[in-house]
PDB file of C-alpha atoms in Angstrom:
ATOM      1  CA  UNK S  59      -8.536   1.993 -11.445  1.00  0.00           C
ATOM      2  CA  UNK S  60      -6.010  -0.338 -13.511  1.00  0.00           C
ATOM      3  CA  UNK S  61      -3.119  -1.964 -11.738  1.00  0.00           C
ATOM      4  CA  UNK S  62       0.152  -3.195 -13.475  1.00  0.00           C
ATOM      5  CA  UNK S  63       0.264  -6.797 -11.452  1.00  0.00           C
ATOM      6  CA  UNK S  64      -0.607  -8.874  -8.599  1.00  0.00           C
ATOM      7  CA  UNK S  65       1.839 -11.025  -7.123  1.00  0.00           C
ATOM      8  CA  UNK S  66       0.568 -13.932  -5.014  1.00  0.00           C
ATOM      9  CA  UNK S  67       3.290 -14.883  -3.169  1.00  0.00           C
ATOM     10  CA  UNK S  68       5.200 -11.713  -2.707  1.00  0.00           C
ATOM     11  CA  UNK S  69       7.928 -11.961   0.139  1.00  0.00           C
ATOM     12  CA  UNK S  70       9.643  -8.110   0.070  1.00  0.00           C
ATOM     13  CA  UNK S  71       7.099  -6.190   0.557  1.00  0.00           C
ATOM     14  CA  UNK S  72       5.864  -7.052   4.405  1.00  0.00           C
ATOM     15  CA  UNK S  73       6.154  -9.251   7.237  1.00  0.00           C
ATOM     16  CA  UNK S  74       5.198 -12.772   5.855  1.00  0.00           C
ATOM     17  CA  UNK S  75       4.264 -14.243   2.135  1.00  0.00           C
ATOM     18  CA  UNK S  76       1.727 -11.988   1.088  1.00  0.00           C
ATOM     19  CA  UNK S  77      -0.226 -11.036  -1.804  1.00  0.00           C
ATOM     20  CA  UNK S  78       0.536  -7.616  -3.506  1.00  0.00           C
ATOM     21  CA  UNK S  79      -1.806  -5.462  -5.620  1.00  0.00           C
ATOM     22  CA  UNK S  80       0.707  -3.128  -7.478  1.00  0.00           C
ATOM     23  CA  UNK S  81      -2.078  -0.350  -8.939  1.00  0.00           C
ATOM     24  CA  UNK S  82      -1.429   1.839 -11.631  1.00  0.00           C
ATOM     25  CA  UNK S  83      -1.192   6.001 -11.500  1.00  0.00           C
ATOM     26  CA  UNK S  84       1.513   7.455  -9.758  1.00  0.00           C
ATOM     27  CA  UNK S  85       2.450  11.092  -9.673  1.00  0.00           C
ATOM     28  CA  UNK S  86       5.466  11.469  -7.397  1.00  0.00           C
ATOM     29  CA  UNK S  87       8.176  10.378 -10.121  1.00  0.00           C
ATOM     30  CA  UNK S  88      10.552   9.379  -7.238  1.00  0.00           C
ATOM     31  CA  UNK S  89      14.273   9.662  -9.125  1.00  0.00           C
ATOM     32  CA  UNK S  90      14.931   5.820  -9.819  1.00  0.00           C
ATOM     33  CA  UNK S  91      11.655   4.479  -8.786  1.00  0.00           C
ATOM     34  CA  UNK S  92      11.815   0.637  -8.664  1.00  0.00           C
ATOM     35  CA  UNK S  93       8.495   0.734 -10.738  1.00  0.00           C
ATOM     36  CA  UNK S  94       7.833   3.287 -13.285  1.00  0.00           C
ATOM     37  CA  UNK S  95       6.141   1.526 -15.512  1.00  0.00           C
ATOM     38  CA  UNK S  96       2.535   2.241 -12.894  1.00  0.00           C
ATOM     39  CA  UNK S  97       3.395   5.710 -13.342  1.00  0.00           C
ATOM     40  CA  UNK S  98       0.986   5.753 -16.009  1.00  0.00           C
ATOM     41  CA  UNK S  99      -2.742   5.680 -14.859  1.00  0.00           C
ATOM     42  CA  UNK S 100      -3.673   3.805 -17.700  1.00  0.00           C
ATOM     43  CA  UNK S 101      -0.801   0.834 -17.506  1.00  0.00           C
ATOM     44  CA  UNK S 102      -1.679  -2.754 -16.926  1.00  0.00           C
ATOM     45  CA  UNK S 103      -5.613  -3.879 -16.641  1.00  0.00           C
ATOM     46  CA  UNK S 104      -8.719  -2.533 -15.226  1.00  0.00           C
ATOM     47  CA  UNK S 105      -9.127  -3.841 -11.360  1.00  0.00           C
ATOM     48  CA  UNK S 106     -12.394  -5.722 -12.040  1.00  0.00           C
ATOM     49  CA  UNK S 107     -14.050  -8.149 -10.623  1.00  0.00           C
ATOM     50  CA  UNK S 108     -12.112 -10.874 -11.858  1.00  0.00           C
ATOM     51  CA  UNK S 109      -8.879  -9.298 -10.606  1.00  0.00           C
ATOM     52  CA  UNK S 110     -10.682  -8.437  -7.450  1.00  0.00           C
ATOM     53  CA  UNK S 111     -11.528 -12.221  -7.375  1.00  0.00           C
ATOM     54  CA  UNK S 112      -7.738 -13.402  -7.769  1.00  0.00           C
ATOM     55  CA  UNK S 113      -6.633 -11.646  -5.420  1.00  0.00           C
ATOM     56  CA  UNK S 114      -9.019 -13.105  -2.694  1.00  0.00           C
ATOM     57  CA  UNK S 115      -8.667 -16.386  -3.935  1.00  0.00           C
ATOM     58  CA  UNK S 116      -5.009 -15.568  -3.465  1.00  0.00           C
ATOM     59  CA  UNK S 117      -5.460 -14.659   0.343  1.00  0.00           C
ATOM     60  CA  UNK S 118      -7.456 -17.909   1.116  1.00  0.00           C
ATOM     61  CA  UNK S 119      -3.771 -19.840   1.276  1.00  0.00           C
ATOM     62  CA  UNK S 120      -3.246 -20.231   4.990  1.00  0.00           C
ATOM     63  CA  UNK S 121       0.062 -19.355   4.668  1.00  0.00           C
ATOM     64  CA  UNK S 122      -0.446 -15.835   2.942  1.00  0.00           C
ATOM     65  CA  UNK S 123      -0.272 -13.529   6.072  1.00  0.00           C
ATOM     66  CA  UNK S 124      -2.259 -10.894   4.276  1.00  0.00           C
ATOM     67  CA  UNK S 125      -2.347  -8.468   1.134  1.00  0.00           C
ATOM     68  CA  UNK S 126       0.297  -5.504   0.380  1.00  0.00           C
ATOM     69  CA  UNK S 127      -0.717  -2.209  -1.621  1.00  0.00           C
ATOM     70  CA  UNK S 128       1.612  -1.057  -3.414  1.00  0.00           C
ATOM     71  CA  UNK S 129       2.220   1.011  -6.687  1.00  0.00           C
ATOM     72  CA  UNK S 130       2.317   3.437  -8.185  1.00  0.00           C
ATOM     73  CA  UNK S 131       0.486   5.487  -5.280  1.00  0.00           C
ATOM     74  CA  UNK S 132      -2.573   3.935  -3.888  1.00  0.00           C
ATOM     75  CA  UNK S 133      -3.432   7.082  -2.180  1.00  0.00           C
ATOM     76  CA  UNK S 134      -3.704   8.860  -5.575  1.00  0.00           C
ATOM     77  CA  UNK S 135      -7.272  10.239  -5.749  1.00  0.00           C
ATOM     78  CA  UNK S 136      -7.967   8.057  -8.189  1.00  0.00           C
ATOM     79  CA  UNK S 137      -7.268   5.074  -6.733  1.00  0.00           C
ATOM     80  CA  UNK S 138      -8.326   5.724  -2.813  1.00  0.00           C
ATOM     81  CA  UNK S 139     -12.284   4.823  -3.472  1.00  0.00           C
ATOM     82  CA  UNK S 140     -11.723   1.385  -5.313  1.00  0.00           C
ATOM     83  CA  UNK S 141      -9.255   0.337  -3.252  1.00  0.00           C
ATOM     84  CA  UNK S 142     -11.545   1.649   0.259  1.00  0.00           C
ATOM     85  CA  UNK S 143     -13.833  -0.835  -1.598  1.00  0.00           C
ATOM     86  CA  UNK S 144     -11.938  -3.798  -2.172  1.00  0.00           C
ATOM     87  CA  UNK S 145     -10.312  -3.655   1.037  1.00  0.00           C
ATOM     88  CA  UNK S 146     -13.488  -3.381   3.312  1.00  0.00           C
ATOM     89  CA  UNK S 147     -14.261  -6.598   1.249  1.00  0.00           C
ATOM     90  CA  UNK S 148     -11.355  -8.519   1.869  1.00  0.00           C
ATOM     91  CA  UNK S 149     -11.565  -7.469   5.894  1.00  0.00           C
ATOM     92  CA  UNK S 150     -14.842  -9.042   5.786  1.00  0.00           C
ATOM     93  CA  UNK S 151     -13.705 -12.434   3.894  1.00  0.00           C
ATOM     94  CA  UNK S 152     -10.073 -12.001   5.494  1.00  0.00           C
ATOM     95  CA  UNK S 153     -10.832 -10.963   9.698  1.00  0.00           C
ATOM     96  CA  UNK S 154      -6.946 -12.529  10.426  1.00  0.00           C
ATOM     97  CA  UNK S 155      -4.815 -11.062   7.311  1.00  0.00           C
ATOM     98  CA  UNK S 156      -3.380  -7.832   7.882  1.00  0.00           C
ATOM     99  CA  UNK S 157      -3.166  -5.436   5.228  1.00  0.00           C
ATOM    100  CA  UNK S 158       0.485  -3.286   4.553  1.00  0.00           C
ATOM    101  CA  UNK S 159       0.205  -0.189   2.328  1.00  0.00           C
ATOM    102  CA  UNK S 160       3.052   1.285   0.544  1.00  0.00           C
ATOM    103  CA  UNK S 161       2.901   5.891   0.069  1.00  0.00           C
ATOM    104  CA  UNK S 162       5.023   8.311  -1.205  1.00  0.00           C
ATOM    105  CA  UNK S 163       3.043  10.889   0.828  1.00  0.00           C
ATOM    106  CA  UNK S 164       3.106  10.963   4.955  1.00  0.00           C
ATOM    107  CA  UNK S 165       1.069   9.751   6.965  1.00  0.00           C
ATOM    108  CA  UNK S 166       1.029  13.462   8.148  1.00  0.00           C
ATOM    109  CA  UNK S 167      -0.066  14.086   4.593  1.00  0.00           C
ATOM    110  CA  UNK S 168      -2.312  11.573   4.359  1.00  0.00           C
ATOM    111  CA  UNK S 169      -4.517  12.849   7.357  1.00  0.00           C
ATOM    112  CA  UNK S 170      -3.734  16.541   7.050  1.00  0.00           C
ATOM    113  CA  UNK S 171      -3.916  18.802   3.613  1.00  0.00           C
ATOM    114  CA  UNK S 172      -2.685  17.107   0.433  1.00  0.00           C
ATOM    115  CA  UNK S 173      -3.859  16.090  -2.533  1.00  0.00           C
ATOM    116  CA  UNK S 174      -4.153  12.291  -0.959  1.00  0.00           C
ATOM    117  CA  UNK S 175      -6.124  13.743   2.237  1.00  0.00           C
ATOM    118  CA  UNK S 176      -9.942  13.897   2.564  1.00  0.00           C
ATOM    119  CA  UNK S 177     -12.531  11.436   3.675  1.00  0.00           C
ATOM    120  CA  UNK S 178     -12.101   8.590   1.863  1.00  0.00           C
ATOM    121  CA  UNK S 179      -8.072   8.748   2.529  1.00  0.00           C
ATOM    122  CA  UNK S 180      -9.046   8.748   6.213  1.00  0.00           C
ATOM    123  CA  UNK S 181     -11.224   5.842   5.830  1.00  0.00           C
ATOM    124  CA  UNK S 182      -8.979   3.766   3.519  1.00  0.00           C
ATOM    125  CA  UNK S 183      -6.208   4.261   6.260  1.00  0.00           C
ATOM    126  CA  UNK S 184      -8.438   2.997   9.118  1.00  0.00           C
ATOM    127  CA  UNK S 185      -8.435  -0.635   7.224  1.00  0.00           C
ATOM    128  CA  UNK S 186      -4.937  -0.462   6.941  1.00  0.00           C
ATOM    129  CA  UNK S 187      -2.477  -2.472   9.910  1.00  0.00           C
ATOM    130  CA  UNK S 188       0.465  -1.016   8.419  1.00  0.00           C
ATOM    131  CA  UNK S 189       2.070   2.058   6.389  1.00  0.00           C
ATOM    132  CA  UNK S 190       5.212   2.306   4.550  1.00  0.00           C
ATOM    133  CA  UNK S 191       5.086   5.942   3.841  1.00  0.00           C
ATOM    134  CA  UNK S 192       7.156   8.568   2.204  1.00  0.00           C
ATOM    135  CA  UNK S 193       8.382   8.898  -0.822  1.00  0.00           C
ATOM    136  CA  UNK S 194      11.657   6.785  -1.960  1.00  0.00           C
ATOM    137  CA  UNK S 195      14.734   9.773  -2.322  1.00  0.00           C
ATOM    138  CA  UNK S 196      17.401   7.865  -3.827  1.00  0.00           C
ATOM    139  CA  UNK S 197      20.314   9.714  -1.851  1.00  0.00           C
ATOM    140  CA  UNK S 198      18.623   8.124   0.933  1.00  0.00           C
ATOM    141  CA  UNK S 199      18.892   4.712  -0.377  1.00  0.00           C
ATOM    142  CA  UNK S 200      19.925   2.463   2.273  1.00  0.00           C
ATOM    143  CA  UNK S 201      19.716  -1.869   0.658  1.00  0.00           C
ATOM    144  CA  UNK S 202      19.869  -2.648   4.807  1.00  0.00           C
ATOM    145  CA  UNK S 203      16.947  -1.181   5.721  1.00  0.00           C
ATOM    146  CA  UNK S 204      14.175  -4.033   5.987  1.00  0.00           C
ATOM    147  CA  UNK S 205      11.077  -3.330   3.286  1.00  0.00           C
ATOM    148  CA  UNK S 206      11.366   0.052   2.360  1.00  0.00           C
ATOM    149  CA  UNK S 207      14.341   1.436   0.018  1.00  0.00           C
ATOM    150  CA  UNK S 208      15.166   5.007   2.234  1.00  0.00           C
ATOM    151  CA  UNK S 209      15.668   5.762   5.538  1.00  0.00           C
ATOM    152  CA  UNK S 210      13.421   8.938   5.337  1.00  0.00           C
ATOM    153  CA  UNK S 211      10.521   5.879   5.167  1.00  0.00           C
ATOM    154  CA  UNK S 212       9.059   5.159   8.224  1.00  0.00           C
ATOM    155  CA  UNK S 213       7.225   1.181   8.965  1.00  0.00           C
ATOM    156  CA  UNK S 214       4.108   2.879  10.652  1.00  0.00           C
ATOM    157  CA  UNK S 215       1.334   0.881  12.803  1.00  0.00           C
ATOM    158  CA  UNK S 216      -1.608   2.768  12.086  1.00  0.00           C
ATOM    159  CA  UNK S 217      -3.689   0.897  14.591  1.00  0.00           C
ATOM    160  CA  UNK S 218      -1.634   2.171  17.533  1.00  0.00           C
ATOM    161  CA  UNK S 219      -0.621   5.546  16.041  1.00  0.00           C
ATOM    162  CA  UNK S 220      -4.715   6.353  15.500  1.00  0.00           C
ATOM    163  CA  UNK S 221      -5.214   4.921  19.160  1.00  0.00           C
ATOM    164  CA  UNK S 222      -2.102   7.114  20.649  1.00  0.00           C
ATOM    165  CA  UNK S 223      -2.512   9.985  18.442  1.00  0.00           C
ATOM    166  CA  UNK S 224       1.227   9.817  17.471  1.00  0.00           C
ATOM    167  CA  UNK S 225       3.154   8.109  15.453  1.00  0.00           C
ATOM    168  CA  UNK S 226       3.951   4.410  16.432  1.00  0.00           C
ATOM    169  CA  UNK S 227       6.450   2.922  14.308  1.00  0.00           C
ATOM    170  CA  UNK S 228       7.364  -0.893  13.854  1.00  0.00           C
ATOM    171  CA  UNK S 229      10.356  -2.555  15.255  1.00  0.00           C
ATOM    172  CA  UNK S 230      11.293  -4.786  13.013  1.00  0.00           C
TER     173      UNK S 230
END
């Protein structure tokens, strides 16, 4: 998996300062996506272990409230198993940091039938405190809504929507 840049104290994309992992490999094309550039599966660097290391050195700030995924599409096939990885690491290192995820596909999508759902989407969504999902439709656009860009997106908490078995979003 490559990813286009990590941003250490990233304020627009959560609750908090946080660190965000944007990875690489996208393939919903969203008209007038804010980042095309991680389109590409090969743009930016391989997530190694250095980069894996800079980002938890990142997180070790006590005022970083926790780390934001964010792309291109981290639920891309691609990109679900090393980022399952790294995240059951940094929940390990990181109990108190909560971890926001950013998806063009549903949540509905995510843990139905789509090329994002499957095991290890299920699993990499159980680590996850929060989900921006669906995908950014610019006749949506809406520059009042707080961290997402359209008002199809929904601010999900996956902790109480997997322990309700509905969707719980955020009030923010």
């Amino acid at each position: 998996m490559n990813y286009g840049e990590i941003k250490k104290t990233d304020i627009a994309n959560g609750v908090g300062v946080r660190v965000s992992l944007f990875v690489s490999g996208c393939r919903h094309h969203c008209q007038n996506c804010f980042n095309e550039d991680t389109w590409d599966f090969n743009f930016g660097k391989p997530f190694d272990e250095s980069a894996q290391k800079e980002v938890i050195d990142a997180l070790s700030k006590p005022f970083i409230a926790g780390l934001t995924l964010i792309g291109g599409e981290p639920f891309e096939a691609e990109n679900q198993k090393p980022l399952l990885d790294f995240v059951k690491k940094v929940r390990s290192i990181y109990e108190n940091k909560n971890i926001w995820c950013y998806s063009g596909f549903t949540f509905d999508e995510i843990m139905g039938k789509s090329r994002a759902s499957g095991p290890t989407a299920k699993e990499l969504i159980s680590y996850i405190d929060v989900l921006v999902d669906g995908r950014f439709v610019e006749n949506l656009k809406d520059i009042s809504l707080k961290f997402r860009g359209s008002s199809n997106q929904r601010i999900i908490d996956i902790k109480e929507t997997l322990k309700q078995g509905k969707i719980v979003e955020l009030k923010l």
